[in-house]
Coordinates of C-alpha atoms in Angstrom, one line a residue:
X1 CA -4.9 20.9 14.8
X2 CA -4.0 23.7 12.5
X3 CA -5.6 23.9 9.1
X4 CA -2.4 22.8 7.4
X5 CA -2.3 19.8 9.7
X6 CA -5.4 18.8 8.6
X7 CA -5.0 19.2 4.9
X8 CA -1.8 17.1 5.4
X9 CA -3.8 14.5 7.2
X10 CA -6.7 14.2 4.4
X11 CA -3.8 14.3 1.7
X12 CA -2.0 11.3 3.2
X13 CA -5.3 9.4 3.6
X14 CA -6.2 9.8 0.0
X15 CA -2.8 8.5 -1.2
X16 CA -3.0 5.8 1.0
X17 CA -6.3 4.7 -1.0
X18 CA -5.5 5.9 -4.3
X19 CA -1.9 4.1 -5.3
X20 CA -0.5 4.5 -8.9
X21 CA -0.5 1.9 -11.1
X22 CA 3.1 1.1 -10.3
X23 CA 2.7 0.9 -6.8
X24 CA -0.2 -1.6 -7.2
X25 CA 1.8 -3.7 -9.2
X26 CA 4.5 -3.6 -6.8
X27 CA 2.5 -4.8 -3.9
X28 CA 0.8 -7.2 -6.1
X29 CA 4.5 -8.5 -6.7
X30 CA 5.1 -8.6 -2.7
X31 CA 1.9 -10.7 -2.2
X32 CA 2.8 -13.3 -4.9
X33 CA 6.5 -13.5 -3.2
X34 CA 4.9 -13.8 0.0
X35 CA 2.7 -16.6 -1.1
X36 CA 5.3 -18.7 -2.8
X37 CA 7.3 -18.3 0.1
X38 CA 4.7 -19.8 2.7
X39 CA 3.7 -22.4 0.1
X40 CA 7.6 -23.4 -0.4
X41 CA 7.9 -23.2 3.5
X42 CA 5.1 -25.6 4.1
X43 CA 6.7 -28.4 2.1

């Protein structure tokens, strides 16, 4: 593994752990939709 590959890998890990506010809102919306869909499917 080259230094460049290692740096890219570390950068990707950082980006996954540190989402932007827009990304966090997007994921929260997906969770809410999923929860609603499961609730409706049980009825």
